[in-house]
Coordinates of C-alpha atoms and ligand atoms in Angstrom, one line a residue:
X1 CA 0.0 0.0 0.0
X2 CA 3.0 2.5 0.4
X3 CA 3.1 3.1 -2.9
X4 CA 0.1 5.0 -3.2
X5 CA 2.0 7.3 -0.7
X6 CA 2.0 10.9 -2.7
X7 CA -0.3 9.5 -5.4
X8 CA -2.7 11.7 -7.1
X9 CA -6.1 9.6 -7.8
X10 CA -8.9 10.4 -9.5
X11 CA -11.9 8.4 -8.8
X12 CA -15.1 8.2 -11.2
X13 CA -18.2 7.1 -9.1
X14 CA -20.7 6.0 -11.5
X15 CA -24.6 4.8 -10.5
X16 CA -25.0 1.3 -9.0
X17 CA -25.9 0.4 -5.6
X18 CA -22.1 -0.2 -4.7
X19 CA -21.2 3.1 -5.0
X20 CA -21.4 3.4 -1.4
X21 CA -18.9 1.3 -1.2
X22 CA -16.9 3.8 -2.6
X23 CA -17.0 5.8 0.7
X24 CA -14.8 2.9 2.0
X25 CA -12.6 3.1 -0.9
X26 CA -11.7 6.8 -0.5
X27 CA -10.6 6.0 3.1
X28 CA -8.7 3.4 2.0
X29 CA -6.8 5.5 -0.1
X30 CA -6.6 8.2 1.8
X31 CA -4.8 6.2 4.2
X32 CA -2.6 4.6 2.5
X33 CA -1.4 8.8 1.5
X34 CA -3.1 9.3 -1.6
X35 CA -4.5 12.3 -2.7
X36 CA -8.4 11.7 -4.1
X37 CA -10.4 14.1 -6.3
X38 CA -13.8 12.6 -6.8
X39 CA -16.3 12.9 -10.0
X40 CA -19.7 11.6 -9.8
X41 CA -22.1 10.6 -13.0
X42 CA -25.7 12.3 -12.4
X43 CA -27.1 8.6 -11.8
X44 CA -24.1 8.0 -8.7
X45 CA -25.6 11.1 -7.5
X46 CA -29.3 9.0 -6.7
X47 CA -27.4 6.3 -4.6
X48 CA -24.6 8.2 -2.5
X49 CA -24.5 11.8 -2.1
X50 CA -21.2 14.1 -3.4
X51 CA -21.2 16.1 0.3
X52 CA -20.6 12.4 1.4
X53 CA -17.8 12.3 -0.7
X54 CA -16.3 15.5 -0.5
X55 CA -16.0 15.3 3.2
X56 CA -13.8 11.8 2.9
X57 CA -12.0 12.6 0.3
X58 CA -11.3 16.8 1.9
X59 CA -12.0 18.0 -1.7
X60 CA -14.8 19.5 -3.7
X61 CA -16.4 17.1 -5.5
X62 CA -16.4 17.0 -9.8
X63 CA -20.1 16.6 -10.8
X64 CA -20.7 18.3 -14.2
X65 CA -18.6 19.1 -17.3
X66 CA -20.4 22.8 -18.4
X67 CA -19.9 24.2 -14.8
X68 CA -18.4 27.8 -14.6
X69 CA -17.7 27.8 -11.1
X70 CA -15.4 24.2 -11.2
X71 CA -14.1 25.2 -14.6
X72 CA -12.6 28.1 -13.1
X73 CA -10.9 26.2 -10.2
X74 CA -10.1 22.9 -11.8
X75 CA -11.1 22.8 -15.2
X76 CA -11.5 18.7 -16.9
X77 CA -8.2 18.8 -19.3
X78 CA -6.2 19.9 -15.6
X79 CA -7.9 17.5 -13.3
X80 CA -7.3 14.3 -16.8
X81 CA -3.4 16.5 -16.1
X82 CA -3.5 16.3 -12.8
X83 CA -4.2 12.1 -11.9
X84 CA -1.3 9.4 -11.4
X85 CA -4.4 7.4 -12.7
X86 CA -7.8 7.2 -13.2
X87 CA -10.0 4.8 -10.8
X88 CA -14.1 4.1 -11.7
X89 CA -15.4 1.9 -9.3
X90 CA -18.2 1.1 -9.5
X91 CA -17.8 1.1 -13.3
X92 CA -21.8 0.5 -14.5
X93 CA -22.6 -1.5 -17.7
X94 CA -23.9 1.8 -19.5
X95 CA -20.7 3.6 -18.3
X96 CA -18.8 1.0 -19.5
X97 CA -20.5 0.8 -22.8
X98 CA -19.9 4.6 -23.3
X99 CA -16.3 4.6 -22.4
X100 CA -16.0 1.6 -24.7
X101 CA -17.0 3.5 -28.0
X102 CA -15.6 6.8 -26.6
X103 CA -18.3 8.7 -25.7
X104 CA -17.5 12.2 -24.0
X105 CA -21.2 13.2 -23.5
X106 CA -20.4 14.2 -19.0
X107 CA -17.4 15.1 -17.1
X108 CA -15.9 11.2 -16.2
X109 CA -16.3 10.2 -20.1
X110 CA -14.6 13.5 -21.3
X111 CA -11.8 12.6 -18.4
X112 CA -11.2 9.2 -20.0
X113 CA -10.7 10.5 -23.3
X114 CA -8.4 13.1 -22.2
X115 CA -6.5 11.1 -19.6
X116 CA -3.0 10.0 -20.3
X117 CA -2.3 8.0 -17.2
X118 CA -3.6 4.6 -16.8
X119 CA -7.3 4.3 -16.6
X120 CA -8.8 1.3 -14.1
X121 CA -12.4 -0.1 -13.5
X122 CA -13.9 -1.8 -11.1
X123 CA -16.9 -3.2 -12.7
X124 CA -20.4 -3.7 -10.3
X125 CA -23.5 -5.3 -11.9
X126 CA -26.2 -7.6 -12.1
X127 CA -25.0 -11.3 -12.8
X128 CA -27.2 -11.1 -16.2
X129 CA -26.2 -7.8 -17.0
X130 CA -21.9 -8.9 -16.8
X131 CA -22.7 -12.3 -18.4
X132 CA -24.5 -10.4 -21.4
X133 CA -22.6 -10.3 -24.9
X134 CA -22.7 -6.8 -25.8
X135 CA -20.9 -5.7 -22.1
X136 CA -18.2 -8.9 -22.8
X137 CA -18.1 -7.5 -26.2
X138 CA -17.4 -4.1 -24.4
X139 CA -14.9 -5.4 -21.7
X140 CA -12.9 -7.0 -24.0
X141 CA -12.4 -4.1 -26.2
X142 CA -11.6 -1.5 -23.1
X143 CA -8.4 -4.7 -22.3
X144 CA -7.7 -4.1 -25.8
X145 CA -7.1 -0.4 -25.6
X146 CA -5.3 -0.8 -22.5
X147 CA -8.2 -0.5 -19.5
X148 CA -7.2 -2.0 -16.3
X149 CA -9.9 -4.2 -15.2
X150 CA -10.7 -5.0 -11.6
X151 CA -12.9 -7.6 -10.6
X152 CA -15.9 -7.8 -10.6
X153 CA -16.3 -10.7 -8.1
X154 CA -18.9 -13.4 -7.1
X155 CA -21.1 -13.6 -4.5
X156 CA -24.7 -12.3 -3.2
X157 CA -25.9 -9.5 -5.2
X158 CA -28.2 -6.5 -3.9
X159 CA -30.8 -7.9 -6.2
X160 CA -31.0 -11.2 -5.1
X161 CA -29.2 -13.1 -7.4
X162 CA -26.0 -15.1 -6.9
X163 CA -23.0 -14.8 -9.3
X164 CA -20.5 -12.3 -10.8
X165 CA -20.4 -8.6 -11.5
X166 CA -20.1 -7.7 -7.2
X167 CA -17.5 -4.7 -7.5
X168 CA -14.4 -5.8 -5.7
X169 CA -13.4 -5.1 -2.0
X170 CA -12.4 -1.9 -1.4
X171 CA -9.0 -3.0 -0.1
X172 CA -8.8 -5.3 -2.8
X173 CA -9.2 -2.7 -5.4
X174 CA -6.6 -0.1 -3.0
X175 CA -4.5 -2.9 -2.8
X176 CA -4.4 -3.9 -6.8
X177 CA -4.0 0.1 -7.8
X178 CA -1.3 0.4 -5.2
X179 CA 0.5 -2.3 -7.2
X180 CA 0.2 -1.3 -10.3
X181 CA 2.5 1.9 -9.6
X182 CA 6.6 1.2 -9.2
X183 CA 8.0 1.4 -6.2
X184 CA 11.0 3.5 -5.4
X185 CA 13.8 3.4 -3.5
X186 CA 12.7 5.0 -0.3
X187 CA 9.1 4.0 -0.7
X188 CA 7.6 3.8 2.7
X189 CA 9.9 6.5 4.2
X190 CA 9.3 9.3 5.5
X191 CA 12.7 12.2 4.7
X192 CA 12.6 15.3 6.9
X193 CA 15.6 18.1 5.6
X194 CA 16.1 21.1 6.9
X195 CA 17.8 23.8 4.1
X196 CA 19.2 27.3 3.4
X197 CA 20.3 29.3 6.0
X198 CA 18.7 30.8 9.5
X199 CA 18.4 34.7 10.3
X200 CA 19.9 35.6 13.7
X201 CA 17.8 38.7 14.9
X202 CA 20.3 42.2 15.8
X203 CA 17.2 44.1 16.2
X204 CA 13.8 44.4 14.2
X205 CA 15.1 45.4 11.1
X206 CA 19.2 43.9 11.2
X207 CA 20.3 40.0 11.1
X208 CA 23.0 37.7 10.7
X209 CA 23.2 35.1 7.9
X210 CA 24.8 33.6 5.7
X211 CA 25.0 32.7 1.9
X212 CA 23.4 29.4 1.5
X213 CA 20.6 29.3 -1.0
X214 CA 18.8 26.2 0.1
X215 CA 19.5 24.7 -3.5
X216 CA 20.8 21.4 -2.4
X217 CA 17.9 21.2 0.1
X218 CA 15.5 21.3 -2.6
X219 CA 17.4 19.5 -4.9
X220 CA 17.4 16.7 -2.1
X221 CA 13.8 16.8 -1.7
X222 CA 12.9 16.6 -4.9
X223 CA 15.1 13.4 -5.6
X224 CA 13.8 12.0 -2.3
X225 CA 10.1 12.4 -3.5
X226 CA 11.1 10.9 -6.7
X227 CA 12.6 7.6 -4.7
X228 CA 8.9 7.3 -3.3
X229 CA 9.5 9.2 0.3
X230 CA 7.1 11.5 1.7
X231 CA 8.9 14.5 2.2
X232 CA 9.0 17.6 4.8
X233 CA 11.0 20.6 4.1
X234 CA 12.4 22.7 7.1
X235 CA 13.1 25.9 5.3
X236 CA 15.3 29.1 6.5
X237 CA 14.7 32.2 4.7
X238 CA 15.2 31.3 0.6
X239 CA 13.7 32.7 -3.0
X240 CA 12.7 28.9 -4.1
X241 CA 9.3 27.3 -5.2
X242 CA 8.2 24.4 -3.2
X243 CA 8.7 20.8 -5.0
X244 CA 5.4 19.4 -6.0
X245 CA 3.9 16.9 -3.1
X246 CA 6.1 18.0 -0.7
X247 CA 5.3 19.8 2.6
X248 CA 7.4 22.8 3.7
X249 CA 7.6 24.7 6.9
X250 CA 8.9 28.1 6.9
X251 CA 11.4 28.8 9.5
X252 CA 13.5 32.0 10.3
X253 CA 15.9 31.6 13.0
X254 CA 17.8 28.1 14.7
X255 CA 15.7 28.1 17.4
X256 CA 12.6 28.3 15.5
X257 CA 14.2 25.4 13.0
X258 CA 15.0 23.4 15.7
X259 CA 11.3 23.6 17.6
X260 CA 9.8 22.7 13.8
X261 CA 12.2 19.6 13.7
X262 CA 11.5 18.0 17.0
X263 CA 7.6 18.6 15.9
X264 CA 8.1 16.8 13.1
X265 CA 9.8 14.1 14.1
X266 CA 7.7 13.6 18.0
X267 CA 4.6 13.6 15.1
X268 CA 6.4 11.2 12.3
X269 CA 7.8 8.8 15.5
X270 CA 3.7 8.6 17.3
X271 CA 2.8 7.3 13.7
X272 CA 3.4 3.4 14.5
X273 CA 4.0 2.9 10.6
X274 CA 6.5 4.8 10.1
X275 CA 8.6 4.4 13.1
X276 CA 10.3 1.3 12.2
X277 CA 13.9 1.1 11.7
X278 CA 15.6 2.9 8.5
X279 CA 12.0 4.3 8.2
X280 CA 13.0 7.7 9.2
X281 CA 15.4 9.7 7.5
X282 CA 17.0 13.4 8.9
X283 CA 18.9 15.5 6.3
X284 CA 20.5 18.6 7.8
X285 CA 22.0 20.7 4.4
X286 CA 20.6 24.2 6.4
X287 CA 23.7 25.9 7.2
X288 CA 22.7 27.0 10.5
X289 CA 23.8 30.5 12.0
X290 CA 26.3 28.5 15.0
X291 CA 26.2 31.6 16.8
X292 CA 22.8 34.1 17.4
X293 CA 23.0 37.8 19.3
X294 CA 22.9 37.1 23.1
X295 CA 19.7 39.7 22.9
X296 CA 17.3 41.2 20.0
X297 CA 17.1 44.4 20.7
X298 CA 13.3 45.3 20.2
X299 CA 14.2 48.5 18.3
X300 CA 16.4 49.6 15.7
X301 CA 19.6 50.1 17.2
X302 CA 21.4 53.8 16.6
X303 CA 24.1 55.2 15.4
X304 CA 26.0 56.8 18.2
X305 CA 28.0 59.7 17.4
X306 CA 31.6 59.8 17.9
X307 CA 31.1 56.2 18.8
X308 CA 33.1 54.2 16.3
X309 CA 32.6 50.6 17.7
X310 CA 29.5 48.7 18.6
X311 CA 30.2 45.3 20.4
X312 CA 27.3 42.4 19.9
X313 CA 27.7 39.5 22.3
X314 CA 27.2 36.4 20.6
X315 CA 25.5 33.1 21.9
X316 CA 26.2 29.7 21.0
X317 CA 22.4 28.2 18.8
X318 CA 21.2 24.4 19.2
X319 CA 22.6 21.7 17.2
X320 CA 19.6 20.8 15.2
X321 CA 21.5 17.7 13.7
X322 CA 23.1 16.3 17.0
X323 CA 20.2 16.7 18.6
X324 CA 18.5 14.9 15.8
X325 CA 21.0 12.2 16.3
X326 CA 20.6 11.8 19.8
X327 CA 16.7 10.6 19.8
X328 CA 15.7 7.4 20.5
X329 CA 14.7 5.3 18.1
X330 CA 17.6 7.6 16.0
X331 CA 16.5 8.6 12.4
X332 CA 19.4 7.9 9.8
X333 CA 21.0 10.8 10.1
X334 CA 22.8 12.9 7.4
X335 CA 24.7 16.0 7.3
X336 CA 26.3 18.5 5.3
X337 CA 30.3 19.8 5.6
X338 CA 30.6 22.2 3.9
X339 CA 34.3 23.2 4.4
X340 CA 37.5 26.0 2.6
X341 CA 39.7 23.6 3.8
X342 CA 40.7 20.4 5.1
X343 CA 37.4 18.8 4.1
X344 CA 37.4 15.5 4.4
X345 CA 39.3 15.6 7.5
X346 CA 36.7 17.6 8.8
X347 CA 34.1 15.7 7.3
X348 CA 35.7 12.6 9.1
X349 CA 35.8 14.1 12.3
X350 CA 31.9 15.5 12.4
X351 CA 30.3 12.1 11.5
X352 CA 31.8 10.8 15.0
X353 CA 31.6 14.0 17.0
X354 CA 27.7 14.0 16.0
X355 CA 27.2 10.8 15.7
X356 CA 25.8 10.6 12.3
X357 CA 24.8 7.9 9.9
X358 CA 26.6 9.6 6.6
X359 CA 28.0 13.3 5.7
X360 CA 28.2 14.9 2.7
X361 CA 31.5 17.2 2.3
X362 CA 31.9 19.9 -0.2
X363 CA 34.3 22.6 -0.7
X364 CA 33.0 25.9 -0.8
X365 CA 35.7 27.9 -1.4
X366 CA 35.3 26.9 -5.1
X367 CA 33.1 29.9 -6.1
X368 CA 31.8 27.3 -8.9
X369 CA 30.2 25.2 -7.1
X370 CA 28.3 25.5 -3.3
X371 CA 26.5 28.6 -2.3
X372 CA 24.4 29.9 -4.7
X373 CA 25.8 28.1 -7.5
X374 CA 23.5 25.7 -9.6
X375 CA 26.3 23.0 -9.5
X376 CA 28.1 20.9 -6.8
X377 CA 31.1 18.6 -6.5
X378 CA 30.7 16.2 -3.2
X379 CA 32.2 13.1 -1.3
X380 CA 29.7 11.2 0.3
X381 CA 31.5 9.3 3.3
X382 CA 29.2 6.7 5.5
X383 CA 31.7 5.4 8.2
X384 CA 32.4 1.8 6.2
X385 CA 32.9 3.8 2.9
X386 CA 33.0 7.0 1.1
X387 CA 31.8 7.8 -3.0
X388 CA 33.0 10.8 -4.6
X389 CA 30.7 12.5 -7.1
X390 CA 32.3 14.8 -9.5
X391 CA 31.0 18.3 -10.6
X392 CA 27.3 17.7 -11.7
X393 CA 23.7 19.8 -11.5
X394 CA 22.8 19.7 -7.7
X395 CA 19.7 17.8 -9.3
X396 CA 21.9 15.2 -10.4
X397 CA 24.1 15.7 -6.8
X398 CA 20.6 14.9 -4.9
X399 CA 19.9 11.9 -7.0
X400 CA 23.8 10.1 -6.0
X401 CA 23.1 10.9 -3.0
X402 CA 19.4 9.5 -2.4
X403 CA 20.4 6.3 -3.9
X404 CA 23.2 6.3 -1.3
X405 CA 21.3 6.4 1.2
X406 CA 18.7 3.7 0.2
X407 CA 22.1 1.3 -0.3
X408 CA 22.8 2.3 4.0
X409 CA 19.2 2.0 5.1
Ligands
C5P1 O1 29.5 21.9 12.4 P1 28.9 22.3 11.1 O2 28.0 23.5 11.2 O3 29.9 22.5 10.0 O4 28.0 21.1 10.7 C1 27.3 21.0 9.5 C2 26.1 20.1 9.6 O5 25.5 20.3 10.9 C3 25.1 20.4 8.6 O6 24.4 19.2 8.3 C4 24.1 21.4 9.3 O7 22.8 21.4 8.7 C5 24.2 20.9 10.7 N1 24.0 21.9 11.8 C6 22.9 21.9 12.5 N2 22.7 22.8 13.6 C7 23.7 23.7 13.8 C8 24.9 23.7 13.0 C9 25.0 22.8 12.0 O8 22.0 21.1 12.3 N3 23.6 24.6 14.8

């Protein structure tokens, strides 16, 4: 089921009497960390009701294809865009029939047409109605053009009769669609990465930083979502997007990035699923401000005249990542050395000293890579190995490095 993890499903509902079964099926789903948009046919509309729907599945509900109001939010060619795949369950013989000869006369027909992901149905009739020749006729030709059928199974109908055309279990058909998607190689994980630098309040309007640009960070979670990881972004101050499907938390100073961590991972290590070992995985690229000002003055400091110095007393902030590393169960813990000399030494020296699972060492004193720059060159050192990966995008950086850590896990 983990592979459903950060999915994006869209399920049809079409009218039969198991389409309340299809309440069941959106929890399902949901569960297992999909994303559900729902549309309903007019005739699902008599058996279940779309405020049913929209409250499992926490979004508005698709009902009809010449609506101004969805059309403006989104429109039928976005949400065809927007699905890993298409779902209809229950898929009824005359909603079958029209998908089969490409009909695109309501909203889930024009979705099929338009969809380019894989397109699955999970068919629910009457025993006589499955058994006739025009819907085998029909089946066959949606397998032909590359419809995924599930089911239908046997059993007790709602109309009395005994046989097949039942629409399968809900976890059977969550289980079967969470199958048919590849899984990656941190599928199941959860990655939380902190990135770009911290502010260190002087006084309302001064700060100290630094030049990190929270590239790698991104970079990192973007590769990690990739692998099949749900991933949380502990952001300092940067100008970057967030990656698609993955959750980010602003932060400003240490102190502030170090209270969002140890929220996230107390709420990540309560979740029973994902606490097991190798489950959890910390990566620390922020480069955090080591020092903050003692106090933050609560207005703008002056200018003193004829008074040439001003002396700010410096405190020593948390560290995020050895605190990280010191919880129990410990997530595998990475971290970032970025050094102007003496690297790996360094490098070697702060994977014992902090106790971490791998470190990542680059050389920032070459102005092309590092801060800022689109391109890094790294050595990633785990303490029975190290892998050196030469000048590359930081895309391609976070990539060597993902697959790294899967090989540690
Ligand atoms: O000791 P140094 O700052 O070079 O260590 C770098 C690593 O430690 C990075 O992974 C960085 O994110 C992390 N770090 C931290 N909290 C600090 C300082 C550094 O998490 N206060």
């Amino acid at each position: 089921m983990q592979r459903l993890a950060n999915k994006r499903l869209v399920l049809g509902v079409t009218g039969g009497i198991a389409a309340y079964k299809s309440a069941e099926l959106i929890r399902r789903l949901i569960d297992a960390g999909a994303e559900v948009r729902v549309v309903m046919t007019s005739a699902a509309q008599e058996f279940i009701t779309p405020l049913t729907l929209q409250a499992l599945s926490g979004n508005p509900v698709h009902l009809a294809l010449l609506d101004t109001e969805a059309e403006a939010g989104m429109g039928h060619i976005e949400l065809a865009r927007w699905g890993d795949a298409l779902l209809i369950a229950p898929a009824s013989a005359d909603f079958i029939a029209r998908l089969t000869h490409g009909h695109g006369n309501d909203l889930l027909t024009t979705l099929c047409l338009a969809a380019r992901c894989p397109i699955h149905i999970a068919p629910a009739m009457n025993q006589g109605m499955w058994a006739s020749s025009a819907n085998q006729n029909n089946i066959q030709q949606l397998e032909t053009n590359g419809i995924h059928l599930i089911g239908p199974g046997s059993g007790y109908q709602a109309c009395g009769d005994i046989g097949l055309g039942r629409m399968s279990e809900p976890d059977d058909i969550a289980q079967i669609l969470a199958d048919s998607f590849q899984t990656g190689s941190l599928t199941g994980t959860q990655v939380v990465i902190t990135a770009g630098p911290t502010r260190e309040a002087i006084d309302p309007v001064r700060y100290i930083s630094n030049h990190s640009s929270g590239k790698m960070g991104f970079a990192l979670a973007e590769a990690a979502r990739d692998a099949g990881a749900t991933v949380t972004l502990i952001a300092g101050p940067v100008n970057l997007a967030t990656p698609d499907r993955v959750n980010r938390i602003n932060v400003v100073s240490a102190e502030d990035m170090l209270v969002a961590t140890t929220e996230c991972l107390d709420h990540l290590s309560l979740n029973s699923s994902v606490s097991s070992e190798g489950s959890i995985i910390f990566i620390g690229t922020a480069a955090v401000a080591d020092y903050r000002p003692d106090t933050s003055a609560t207005q703008k400091i002056k200018k003193t005249q004829g008074n040439p110095n001003l002396t700010l007393q410096l405190i020593e902030n948390p560290d995020i990542i050895a605190t990280v590393a010191k919880r129990s169960p410990k997530p595998f813990t990475v971290g970032f050395a970025a050094e102007t000399q003496n690297v790996l030494a360094y490098a070697n020296d702060k994977i014992a000293r902090k106790n971490l699972d791998m470190i990542i060492a680059n050389d920032v004193s070459n102005k092309d890579i590092g801060f800022n720059s689109d391109l890094n060159a790294v050595t990633i050192i785990w303490p029975e190995g190290n892998k050196t990966v030469d000048i590359a995008s930081k895309a391609i950086i976070a990539n060597s490095i993902i697959q790294q850590i899967s090989l540690q896990l």
